[in-house]
Structure formats: structure tokens, C-alpha cells
One Martini backbone bead per residue (centre of mass of N, CA, C, O) as a GRO file, in nm:
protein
  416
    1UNK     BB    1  -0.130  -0.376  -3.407
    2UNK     BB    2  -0.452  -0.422  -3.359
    3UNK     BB    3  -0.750  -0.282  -3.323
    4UNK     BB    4  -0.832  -0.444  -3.038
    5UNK     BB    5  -0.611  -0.297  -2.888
    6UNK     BB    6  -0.627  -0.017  -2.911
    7UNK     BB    7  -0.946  -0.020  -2.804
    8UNK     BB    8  -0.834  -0.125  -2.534
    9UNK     BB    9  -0.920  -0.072  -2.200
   10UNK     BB   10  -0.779   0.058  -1.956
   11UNK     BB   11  -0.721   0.097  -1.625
   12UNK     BB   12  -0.768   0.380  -1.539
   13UNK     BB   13  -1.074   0.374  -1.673
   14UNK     BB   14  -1.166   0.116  -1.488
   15UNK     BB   15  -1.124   0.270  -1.233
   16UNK     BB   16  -1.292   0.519  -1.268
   17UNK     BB   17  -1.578   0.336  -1.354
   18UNK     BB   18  -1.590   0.197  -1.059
   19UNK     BB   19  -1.624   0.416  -0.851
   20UNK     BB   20  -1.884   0.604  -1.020
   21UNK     BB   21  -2.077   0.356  -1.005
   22UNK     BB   22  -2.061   0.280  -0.721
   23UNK     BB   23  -2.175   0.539  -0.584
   24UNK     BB   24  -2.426   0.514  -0.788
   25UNK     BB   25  -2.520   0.283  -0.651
   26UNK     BB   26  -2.533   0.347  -0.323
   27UNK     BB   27  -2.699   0.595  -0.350
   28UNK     BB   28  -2.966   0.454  -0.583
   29UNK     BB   29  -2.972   0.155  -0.502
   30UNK     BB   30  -3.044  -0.121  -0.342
   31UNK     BB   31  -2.966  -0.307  -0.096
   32UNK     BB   32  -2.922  -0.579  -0.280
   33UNK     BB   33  -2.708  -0.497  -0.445
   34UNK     BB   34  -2.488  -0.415  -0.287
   35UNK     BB   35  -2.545  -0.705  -0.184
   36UNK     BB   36  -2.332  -0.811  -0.390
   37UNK     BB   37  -2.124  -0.665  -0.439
   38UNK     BB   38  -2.026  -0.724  -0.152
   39UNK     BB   39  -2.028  -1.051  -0.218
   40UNK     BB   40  -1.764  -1.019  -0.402
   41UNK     BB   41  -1.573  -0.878  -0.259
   42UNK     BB   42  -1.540  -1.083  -0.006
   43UNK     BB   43  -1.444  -1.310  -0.187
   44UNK     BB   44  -1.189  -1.133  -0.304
   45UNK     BB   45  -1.067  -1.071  -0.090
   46UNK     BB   46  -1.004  -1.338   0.026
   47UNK     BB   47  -0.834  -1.453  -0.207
   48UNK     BB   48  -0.632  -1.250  -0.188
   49UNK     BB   49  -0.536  -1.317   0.118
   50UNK     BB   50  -0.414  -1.602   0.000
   51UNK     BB   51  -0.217  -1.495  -0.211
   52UNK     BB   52  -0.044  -1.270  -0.114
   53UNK     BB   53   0.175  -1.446   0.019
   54UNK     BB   54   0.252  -1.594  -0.228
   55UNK     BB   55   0.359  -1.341  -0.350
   56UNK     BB   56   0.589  -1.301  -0.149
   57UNK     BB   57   0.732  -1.519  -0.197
   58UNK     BB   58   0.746  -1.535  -0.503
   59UNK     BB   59   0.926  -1.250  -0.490
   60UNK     BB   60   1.119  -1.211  -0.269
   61UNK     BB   61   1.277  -1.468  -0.294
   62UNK     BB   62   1.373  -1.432  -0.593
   63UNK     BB   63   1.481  -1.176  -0.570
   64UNK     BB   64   1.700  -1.234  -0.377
   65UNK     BB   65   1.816  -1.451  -0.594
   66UNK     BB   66   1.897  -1.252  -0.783
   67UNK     BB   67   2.081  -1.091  -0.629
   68UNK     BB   68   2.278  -1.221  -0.471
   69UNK     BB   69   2.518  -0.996  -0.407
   70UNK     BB   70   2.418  -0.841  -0.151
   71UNK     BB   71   2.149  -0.920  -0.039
   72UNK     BB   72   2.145  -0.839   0.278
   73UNK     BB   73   2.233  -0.540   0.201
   74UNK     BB   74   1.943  -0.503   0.085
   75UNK     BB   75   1.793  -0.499   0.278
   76UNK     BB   76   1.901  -0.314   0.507
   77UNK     BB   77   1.854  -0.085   0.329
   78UNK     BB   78   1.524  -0.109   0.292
   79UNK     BB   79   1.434  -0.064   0.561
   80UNK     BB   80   1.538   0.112   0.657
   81UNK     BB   81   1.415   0.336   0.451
   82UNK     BB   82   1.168   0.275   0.511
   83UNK     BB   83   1.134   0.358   0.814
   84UNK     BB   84   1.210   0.621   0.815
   85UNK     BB   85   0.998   0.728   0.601
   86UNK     BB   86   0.774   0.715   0.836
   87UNK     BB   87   0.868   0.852   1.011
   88UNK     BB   88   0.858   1.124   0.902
   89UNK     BB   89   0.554   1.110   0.808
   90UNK     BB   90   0.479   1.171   1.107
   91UNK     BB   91   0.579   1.421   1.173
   92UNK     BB   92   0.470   1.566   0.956
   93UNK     BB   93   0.218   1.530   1.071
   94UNK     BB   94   0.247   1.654   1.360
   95UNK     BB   95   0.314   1.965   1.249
   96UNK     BB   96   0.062   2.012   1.116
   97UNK     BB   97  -0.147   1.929   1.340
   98UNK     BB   98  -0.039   2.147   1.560
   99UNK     BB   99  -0.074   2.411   1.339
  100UNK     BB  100  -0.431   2.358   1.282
  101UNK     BB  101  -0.633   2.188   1.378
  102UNK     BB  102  -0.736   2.342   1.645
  103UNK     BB  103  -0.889   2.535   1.516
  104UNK     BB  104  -1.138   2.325   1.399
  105UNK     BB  105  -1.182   2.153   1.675
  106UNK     BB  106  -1.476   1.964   1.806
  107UNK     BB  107  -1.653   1.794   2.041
  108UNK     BB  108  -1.918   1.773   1.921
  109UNK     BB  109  -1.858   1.581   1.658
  110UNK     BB  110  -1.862   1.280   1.776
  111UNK     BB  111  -2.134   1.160   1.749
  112UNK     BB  112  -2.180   1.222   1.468
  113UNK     BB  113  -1.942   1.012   1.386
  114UNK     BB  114  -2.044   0.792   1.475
  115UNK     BB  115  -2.340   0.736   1.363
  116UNK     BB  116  -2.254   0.680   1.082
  117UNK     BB  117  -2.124   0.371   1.183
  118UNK     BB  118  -2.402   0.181   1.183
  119UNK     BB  119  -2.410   0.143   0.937
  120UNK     BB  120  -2.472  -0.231   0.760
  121UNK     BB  121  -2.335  -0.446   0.459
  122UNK     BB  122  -2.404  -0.745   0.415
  123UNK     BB  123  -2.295  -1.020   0.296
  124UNK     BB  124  -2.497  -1.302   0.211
  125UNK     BB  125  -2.204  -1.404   0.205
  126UNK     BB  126  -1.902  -1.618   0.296
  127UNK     BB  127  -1.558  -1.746   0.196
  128UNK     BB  128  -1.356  -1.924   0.335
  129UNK     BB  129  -0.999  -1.842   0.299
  130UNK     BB  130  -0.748  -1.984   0.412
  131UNK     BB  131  -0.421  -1.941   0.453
  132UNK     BB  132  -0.116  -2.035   0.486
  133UNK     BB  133  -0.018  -1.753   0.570
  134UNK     BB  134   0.102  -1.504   0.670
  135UNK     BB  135   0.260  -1.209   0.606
  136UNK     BB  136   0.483  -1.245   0.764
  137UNK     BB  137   0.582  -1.522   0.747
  138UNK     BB  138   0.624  -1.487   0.470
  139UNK     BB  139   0.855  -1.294   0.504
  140UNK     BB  140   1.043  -1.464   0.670
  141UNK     BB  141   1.027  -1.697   0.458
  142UNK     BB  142   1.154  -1.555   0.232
  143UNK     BB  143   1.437  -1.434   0.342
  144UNK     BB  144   1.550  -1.732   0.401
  145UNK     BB  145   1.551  -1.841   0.109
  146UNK     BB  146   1.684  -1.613  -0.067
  147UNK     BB  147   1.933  -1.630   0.088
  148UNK     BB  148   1.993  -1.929   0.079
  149UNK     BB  149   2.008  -1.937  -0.219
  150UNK     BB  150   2.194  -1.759  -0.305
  151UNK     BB  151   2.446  -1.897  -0.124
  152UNK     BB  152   2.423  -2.152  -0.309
  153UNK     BB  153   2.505  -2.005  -0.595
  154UNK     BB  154   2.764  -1.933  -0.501
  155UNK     BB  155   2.815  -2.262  -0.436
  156UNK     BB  156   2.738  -2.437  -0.695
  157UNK     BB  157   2.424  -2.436  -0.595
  158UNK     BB  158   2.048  -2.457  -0.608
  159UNK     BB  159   1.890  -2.460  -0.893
  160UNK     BB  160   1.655  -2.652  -0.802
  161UNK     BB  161   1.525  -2.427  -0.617
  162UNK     BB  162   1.534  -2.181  -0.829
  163UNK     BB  163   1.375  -2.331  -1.017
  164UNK     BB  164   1.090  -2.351  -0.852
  165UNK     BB  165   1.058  -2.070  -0.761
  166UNK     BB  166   1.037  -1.943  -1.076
  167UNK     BB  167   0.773  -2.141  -1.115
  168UNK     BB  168   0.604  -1.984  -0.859
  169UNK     BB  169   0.646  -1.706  -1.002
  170UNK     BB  170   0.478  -1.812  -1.284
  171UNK     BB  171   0.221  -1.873  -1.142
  172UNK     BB  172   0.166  -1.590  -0.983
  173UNK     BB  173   0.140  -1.439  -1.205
  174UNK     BB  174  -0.094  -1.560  -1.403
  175UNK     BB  175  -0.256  -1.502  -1.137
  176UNK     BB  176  -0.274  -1.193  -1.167
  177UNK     BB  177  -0.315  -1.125  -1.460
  178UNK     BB  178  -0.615  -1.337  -1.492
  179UNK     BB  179  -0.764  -1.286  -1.177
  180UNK     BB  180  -0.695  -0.988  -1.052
  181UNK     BB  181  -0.689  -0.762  -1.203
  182UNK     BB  182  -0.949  -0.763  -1.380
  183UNK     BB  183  -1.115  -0.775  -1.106
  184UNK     BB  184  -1.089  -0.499  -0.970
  185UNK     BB  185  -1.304  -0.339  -1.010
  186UNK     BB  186  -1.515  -0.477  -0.887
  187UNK     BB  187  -1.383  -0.474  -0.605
  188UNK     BB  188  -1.411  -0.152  -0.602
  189UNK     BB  189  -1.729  -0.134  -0.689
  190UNK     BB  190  -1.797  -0.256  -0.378
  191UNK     BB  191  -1.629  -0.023  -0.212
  192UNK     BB  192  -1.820   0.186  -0.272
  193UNK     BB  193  -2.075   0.132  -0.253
  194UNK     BB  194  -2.087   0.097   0.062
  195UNK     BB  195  -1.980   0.385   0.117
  196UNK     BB  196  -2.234   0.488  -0.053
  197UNK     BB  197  -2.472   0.351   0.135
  198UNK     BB  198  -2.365   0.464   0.461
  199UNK     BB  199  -2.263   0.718   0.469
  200UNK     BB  200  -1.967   0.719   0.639
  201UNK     BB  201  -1.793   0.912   0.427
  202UNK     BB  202  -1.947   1.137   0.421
  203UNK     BB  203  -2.035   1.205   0.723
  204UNK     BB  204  -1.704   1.257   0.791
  205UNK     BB  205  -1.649   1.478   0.565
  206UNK     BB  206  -1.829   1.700   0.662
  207UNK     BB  207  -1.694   1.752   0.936
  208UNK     BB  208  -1.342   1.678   0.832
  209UNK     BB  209  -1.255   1.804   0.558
  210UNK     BB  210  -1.008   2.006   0.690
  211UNK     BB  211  -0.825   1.748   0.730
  212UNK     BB  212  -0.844   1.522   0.491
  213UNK     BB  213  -0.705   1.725   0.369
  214UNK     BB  214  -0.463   1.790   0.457
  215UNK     BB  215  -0.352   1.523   0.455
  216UNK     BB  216  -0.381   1.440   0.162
  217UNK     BB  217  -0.188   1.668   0.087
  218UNK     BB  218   0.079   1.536   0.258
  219UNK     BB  219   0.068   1.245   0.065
  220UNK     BB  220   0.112   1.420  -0.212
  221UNK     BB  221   0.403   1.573  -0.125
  222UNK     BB  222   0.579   1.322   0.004
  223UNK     BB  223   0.583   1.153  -0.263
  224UNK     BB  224   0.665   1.420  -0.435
  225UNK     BB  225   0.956   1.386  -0.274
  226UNK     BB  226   1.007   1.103  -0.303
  227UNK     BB  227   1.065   1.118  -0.617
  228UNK     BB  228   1.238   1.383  -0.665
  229UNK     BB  229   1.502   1.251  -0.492
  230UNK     BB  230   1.503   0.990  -0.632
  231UNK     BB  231   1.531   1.142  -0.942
  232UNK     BB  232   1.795   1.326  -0.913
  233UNK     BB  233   1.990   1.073  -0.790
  234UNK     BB  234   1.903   0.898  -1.086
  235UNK     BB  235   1.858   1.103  -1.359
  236UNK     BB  236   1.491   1.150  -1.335
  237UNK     BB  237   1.238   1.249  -1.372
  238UNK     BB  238   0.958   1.323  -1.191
  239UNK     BB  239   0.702   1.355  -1.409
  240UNK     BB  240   0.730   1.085  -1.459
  241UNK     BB  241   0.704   0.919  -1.228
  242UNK     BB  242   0.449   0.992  -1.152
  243UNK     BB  243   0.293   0.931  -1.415
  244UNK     BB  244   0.346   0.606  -1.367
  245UNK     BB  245   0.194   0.612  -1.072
  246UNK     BB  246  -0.157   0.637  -1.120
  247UNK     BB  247  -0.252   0.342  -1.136
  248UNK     BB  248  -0.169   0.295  -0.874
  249UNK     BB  249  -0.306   0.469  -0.696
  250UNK     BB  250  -0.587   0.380  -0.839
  251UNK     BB  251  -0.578   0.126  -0.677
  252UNK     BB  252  -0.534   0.182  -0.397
  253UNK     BB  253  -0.766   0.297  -0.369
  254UNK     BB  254  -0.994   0.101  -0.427
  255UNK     BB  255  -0.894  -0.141  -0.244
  256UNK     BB  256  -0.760  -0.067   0.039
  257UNK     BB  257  -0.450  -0.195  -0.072
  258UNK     BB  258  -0.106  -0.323  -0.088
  259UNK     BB  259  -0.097  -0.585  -0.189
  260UNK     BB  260  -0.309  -0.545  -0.426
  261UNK     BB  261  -0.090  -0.355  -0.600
  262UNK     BB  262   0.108  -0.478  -0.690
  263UNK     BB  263   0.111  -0.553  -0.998
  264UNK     BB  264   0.057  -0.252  -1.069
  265UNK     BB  265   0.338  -0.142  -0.926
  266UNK     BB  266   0.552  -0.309  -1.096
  267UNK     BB  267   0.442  -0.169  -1.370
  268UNK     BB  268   0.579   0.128  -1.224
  269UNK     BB  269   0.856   0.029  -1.186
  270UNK     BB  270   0.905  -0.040  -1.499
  271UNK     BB  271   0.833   0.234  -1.643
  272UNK     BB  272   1.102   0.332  -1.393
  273UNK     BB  273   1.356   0.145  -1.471
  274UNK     BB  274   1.305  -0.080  -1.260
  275UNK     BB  275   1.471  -0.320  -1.196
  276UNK     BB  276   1.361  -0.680  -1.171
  277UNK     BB  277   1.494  -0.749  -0.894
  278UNK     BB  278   1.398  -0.506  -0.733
  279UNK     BB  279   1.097  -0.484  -0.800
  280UNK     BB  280   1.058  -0.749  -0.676
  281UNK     BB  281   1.173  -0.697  -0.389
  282UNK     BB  282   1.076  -0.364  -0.312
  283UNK     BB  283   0.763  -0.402  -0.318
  284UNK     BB  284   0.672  -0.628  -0.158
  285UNK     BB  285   0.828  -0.532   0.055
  286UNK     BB  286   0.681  -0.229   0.125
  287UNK     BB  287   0.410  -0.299   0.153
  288UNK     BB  288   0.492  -0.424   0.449
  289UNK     BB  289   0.718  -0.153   0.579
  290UNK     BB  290   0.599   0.092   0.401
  291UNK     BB  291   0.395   0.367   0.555
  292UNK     BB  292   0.327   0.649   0.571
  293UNK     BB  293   0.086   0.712   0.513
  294UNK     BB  294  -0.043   0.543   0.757
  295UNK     BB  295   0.079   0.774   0.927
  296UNK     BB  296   0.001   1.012   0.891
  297UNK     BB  297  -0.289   0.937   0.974
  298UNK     BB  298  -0.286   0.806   1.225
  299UNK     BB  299  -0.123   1.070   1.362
  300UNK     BB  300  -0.345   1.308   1.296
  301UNK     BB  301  -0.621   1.097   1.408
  302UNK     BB  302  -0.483   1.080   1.713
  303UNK     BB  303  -0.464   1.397   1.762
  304UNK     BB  304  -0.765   1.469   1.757
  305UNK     BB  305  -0.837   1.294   1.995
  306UNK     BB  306  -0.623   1.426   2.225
  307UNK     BB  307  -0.753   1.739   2.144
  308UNK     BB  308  -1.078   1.653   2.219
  309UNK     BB  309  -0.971   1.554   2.527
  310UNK     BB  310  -0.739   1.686   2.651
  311UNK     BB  311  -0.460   1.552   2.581
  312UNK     BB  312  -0.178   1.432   2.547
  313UNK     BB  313   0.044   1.585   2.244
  314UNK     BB  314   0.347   1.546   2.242
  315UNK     BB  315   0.631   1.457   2.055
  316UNK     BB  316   0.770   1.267   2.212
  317UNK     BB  317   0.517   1.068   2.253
  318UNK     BB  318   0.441   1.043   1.964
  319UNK     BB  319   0.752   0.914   1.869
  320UNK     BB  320   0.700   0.645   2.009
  321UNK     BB  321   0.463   0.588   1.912
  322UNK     BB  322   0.598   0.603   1.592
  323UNK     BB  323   0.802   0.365   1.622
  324UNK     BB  324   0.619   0.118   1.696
  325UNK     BB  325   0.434   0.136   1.437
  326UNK     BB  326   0.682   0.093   1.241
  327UNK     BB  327   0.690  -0.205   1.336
  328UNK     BB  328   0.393  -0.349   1.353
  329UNK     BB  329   0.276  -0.271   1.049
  330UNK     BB  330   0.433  -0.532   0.928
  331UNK     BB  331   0.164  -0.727   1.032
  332UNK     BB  332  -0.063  -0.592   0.850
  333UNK     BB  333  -0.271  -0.665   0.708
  334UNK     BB  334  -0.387  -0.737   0.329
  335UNK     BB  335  -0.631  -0.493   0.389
  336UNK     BB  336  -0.883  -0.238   0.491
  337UNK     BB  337  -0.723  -0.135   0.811
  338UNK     BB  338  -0.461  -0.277   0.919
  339UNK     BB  339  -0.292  -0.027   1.027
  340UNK     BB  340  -0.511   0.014   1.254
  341UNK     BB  341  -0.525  -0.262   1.384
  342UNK     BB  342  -0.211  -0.269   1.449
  343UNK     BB  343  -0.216  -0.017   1.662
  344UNK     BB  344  -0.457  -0.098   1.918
  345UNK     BB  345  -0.220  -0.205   2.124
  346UNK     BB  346  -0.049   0.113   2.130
  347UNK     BB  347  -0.250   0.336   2.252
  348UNK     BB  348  -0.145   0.328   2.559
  349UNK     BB  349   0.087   0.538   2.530
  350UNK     BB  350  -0.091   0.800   2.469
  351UNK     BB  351  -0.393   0.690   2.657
  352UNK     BB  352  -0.582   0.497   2.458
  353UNK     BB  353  -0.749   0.285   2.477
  354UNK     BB  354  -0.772  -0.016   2.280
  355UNK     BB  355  -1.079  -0.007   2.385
  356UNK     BB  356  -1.388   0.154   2.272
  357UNK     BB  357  -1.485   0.485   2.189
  358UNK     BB  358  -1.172   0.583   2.073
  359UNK     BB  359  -1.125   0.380   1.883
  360UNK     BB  360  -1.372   0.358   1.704
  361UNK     BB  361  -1.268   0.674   1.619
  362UNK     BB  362  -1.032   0.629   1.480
  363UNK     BB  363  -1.132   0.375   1.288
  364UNK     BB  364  -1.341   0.574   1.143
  365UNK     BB  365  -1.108   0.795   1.068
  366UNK     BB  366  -0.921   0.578   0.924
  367UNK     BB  367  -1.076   0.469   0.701
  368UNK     BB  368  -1.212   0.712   0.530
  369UNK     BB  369  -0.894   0.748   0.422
  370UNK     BB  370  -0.729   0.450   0.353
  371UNK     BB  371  -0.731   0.455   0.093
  372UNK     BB  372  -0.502   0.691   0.047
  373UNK     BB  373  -0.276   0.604   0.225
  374UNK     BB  374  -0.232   0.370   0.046
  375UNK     BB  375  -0.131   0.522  -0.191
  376UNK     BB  376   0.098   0.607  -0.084
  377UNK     BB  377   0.249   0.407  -0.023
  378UNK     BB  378   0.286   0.262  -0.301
  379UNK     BB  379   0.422   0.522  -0.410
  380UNK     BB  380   0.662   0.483  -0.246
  381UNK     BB  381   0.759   0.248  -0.301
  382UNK     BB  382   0.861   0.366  -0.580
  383UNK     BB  383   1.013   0.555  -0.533
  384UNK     BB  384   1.243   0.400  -0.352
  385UNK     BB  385   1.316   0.172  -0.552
  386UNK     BB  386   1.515   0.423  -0.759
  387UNK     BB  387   1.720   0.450  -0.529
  388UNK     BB  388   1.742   0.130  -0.467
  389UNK     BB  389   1.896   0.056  -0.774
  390UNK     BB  390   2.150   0.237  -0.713
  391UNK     BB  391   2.254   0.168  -0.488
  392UNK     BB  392   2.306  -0.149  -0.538
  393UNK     BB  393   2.464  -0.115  -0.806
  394UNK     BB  394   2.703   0.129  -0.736
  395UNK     BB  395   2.773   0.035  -0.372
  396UNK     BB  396   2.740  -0.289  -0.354
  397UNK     BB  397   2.807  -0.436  -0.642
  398UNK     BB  398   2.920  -0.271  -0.845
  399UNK     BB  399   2.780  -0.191  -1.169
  400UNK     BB  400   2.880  -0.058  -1.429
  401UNK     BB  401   2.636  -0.069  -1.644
  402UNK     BB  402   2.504   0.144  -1.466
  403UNK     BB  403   2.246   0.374  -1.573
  404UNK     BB  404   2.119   0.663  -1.550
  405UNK     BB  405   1.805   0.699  -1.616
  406UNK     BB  406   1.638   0.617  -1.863
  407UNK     BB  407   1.595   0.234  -2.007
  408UNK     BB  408   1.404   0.134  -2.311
  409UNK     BB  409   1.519  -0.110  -2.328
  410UNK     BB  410   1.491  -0.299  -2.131
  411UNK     BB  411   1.191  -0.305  -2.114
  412UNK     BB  412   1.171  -0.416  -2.392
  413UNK     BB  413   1.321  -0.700  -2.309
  414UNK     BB  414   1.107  -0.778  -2.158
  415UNK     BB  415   0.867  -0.763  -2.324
  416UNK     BB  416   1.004  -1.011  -2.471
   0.00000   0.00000   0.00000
């Protein structure tokens, strides 16, 4: 190794400088960098937006294709467990909330919420680019062409199809590595200036600051409950798959996107020993079907408000509402707030109209800790890669070689 390879700035501490530089340049800089920093933001959102769809196919096709015997049924695997994962990351949010929020949630708030949310920073410019796919879309075609590959290459077909699929895989790969992650920290940079030049972020973290620990508090506990549970069951350490998955957690803070967060989530998930082909479709897929984080918030702060207006929050109820949003939030685009965005049909279950002013304090206390919630997501995505890595191993392909504990050689022969 050069002494220039040594000496090079690791992601986690460019994910750091990025945040704090972002928010001093937000508090203490003019409005025109700002909208600087926020017209670049802009434009590489939308082509994250762009990419993210063909991520989801080249990563997710490959991934079932490449593991042939047993597709279908590690699909059905894996989605089971993202759901119920779900739901339950909903429950303890509900058991939480019904237990604590009351003592300090006060009506005079809402007002003072509202206004924080006025202030404005538009980029100069915009760049339209739209998708091939939405991303539903792509996961449906993911699922269709992967299970038919592997289909093929079991009856002694499909090669070509295989060998397509694969440089579009190694197509996507060099395009996260050369244009996406170097890119993250501006992108970062830019969604920082703006929270804090907006000061909507702090003006509600200032009202609802023991909410919002609550919350966070509940996002590193679950995620941690679920490293420890896939950790034990796989006879790896807890501690170190925690330590593996900091710089996704921080890559997700910052961009305040679960898809966007993939490339450096699947390198969180090589350095926790999950097998290629596992990693390759259970992130992509967690991506977009794993929610906890999100559940967690959202039923938080739906409760937040049907307790500061006396409406009906009982378990049965809400409940129902997470039921439903565990199937929505599967839609939502891999954007910031993408998951509030995809609940706000389905408030009418629980009493909230889905347009108005209740609607839009939903949106405003749950964008306000996006960033955490969405780390929270795809921290659980690799948590649960690590047990169902063992899962497919051991009872659906039953695979003698597979061994228990990290695998040292593996990683090392992949990075050769």
C-alpha cells in the first residue's frame, strides 16, 4: 500500500465533515451559497432518483439469479421478515409513545410548529430527469426477470440473458463507485446548509426535542436488538457488526435516503461476512420493503397528534394504520420524506384527513428526523442480511460449506 492510499480520507470522516460544515454554512452564510449548495443537492438527487430504479434491477435480478435453487422461496423469506420487522418496530413505537409522550405533549405547540416550517431555500435551477422505472416497478421487474433467469440456467438455458444482466450489474457497480458515493458528502453538504439555514429543524427539535430522543433512542435499541438476535443466531459478534455498519448509518443520516445508501450498505454487509449473492438482493430488496425506522416515526408522530387533538389512539387502531403502511411504504419513492409521503392516503384510517393542516404537522415533525429514521432502515437491512444469509445456507439450499462466525478468506477473495 502507497503511503497516498494510507494517507486517503475514509468515507466516515468526509460523512462528518459534510454535516458540520454543512450546518455552519446554513447558520452563518448568505442565502445565494446556500442555494448554491441546494442547486447541486437538487440536481444530484434527481439523478440518484434516476439511477436508483436500474440499481434495484441490476442488484436484485443478479442477486436471484445467481442463486438459482431456492429463489423463490428466500424471497418469501425475506419479505416475511422485513414485514413483520415492521410491524413490530410500529408496536414498540405505539407501547412507547401510549407510556411517555402524554406527560409533556402540550396543544399550545402546534402553532409554533407550523411557522418554523415557512421559511423557503429554492435551488436556482432544476434538472429534470426522469426515471426509466419507478421504483415498485423495478422491483417487480427485478423479481420477474431473476426468478426467470435462474428458471433458465436450471434447464441449461439463459446463459445469455445471465451474462447481459451481469454487465449491467458491473455497468451499475462502477457507476455508484465512480459518480454516486465520491459525490455523497456534497450531497450531504447541501441537505444540511439547508436545515440549518431554514432553522426548521432546530425550531422543532426545540418543542419536541424529548420526542424525537425518545424516538432515536427506540431506533438504536431496535437495530441494536436486531444485530444482537441475527448476531447470536449466526455466532458473530454484536459489537462488531454494529462497528461494520457506522458509515452506512452516517451515509444515511446525511443523504436521507435508503436507496441512496445502498452502495456503501452492501460494503457494511461484505465486511459482516454476508455472502455476495445474499447482500446483492436482500439490501437492494430491504431497501424498499424494510421499514422499521420509518414505522417507528411515523407511528410516534401520528400519535403525537391524535393525543394533542383528543382523537382516538388506541393499539387496535393503530395497529390497522401499521398494517397498511407496512404494504404502502413499499412504494415510496427513494427520496427524502418518501415514506411519509407514501402514509398520507391511508390517514384517513385513523381519523386525519389526508390533505390539511394536520396532515402537514405529520409531514413537518416527520421529515424533521428523516435522516435518523431512514439509518435506522437500513441499519436493520443489514441486521437481517446476516440471519438470512444463514437461513438460505442452512435450511433452503442446505449448503454443507457454510460456516458460522465471519469468514476472513471470503472477503479477502472477493476484493482480489
Amino acid at each position: 500500500m502507497s503511503k497516498s492510499e494510507k494517507k486517503k480520507l475514509g468515507l466516515i470522516p468526509k460523512l462528518l465533515i459534510a454535516i458540520a460544515l454543512g450546518t455552519l454554512a446554513g447558520l452563518y452564510l448568505p442565502e445565494w451559497f446556500v442555494r448554491i449548495a441546494v442547486t447541486f443537492s437538487s440536481i444530484f438527487g434527481a439523478f440518484l432518483n434516476f439511477v436508483i430504479p436500474l440499481m434495484i434491477i441490476a442488484f436484485v435480478t443478479k442477486g436471484i439469479a445467481d442463486l438459482g435453487e431456492g429463489a423463490g422461496r428466500l424471497l418469501a423469506v425475506t419479505v416475511l421478515i422485513a414485514y413483520t420487522s415492521t410491524i413490530v418496530g410500529g408496536s414498540l413505537s405505539y407501547l412507547m409513545s401510549s407510556n411517555i409522550f402524554p406527560a409533556f405533549i402540550s396543544q399550545d405547540q402546534v402553532a409554533k410548529i407550523q411557522a418554523s416550517s415557512e421559511i423557503e431555500v429554492n435551488p436556482f435551477f432544476e434538472v429534470p430527469i426522469t426515471p426509466f422505472f419507478d421504483v415498485t416497478s423495478a422491483i417487480i421487474f427485478a423479481f420477474m426477470m431473476g426468478i426467470s433467469i435462474s428458471w433458465l440456467r436450471k434447464h441449461g438455458k439463459g446463459e445469455y440473458s445471465y451474462g447481459l444482466i451481469g454487465e449491467f450489474n458491473e455497468i451499475i457497480t462502477k457507476v455508484l463507485s465512480t459518480a454516486i458515493v465520491p459525490l455523497l458528502p456534497f450531497f450531504i453538504f447541501g441537505n444540511f446548509s439547508k436545515m440549518a439555514f431554514t432553522g426548521s429543524v432546530f425550531a422543532v427539535l426545540s418543542i419536541f426535542w424529548k420526542i424525537f430522543l425518545c424516538v432515536i433512542a427506540l431506533h438504536l435499541l431496535y437495530i441494536s436488538a436486531l444485530f444482537i438476535i441475527n448476531g447470536l443466531y449466526t455466532k458473530k459478534n454484536p459489537l462488531v457488526l454494529i462497528k461494520n455498519q457506522i458509515k452506512g448509518y452516517l451515509t444515511a443520516v446525511g443523504t436521507q435516503s435508503s436507496v441512496a445508501t445502498i452502495p456503501v450498505n452492501l460494503e457494511c454487509a461484505k465486511s459482516n461476512s454476508v455472502s455476495k449473492g445474499i447482500r446483492d438482493f436482500v439490501i437492494p430488496l430491504g431497501a424498499t420493503v424494510h421499514m422499521p425506522g420509518s414505522m417507528i416515526t411515523i407511528t410516534a408522530c401520528t400519535f403525537t397528534i391524535l393525543t394533542m387533538y383528543g382523537m382516538d389512539h388506541s393499539y387496535l387502531l393503530m395497529l390497522r394504520y401499521m398494517a397498511i403502511l407496512g404494504i404502502a411504504m413499499v412504494a415510496a419513492p427513494g427520496a427524502p420524506g418518501g415514506a411519509v409521503m407514501s402514509a398520507l392516503p391511508f390517514l384517513p384510517v385513523v381519523g386525519i384527513p389526508s390533505e390539511g393542516e394536520l396532515a402537514s404537522l405529520l409531514i413537518t415533525l416527520y421529515l424533521t428526523q428523516d435522516s435518523f429514521g431512514t439509518a435506522a432502515n437500513i441499519s436493520g437491512d443489514t441486521a437481517i442480511s446476516v440471519g438470512i444469509d444463514k437461513i438460505f445456507n442452512k435450511h433452503i439450499v442446505k449448503n454443507d460449506d457454510y460456516k458460522d462466525g465471519f469468514n476472513e478468506e471470503i472477503i479477502n477473495a472477493e476484493e482480489i
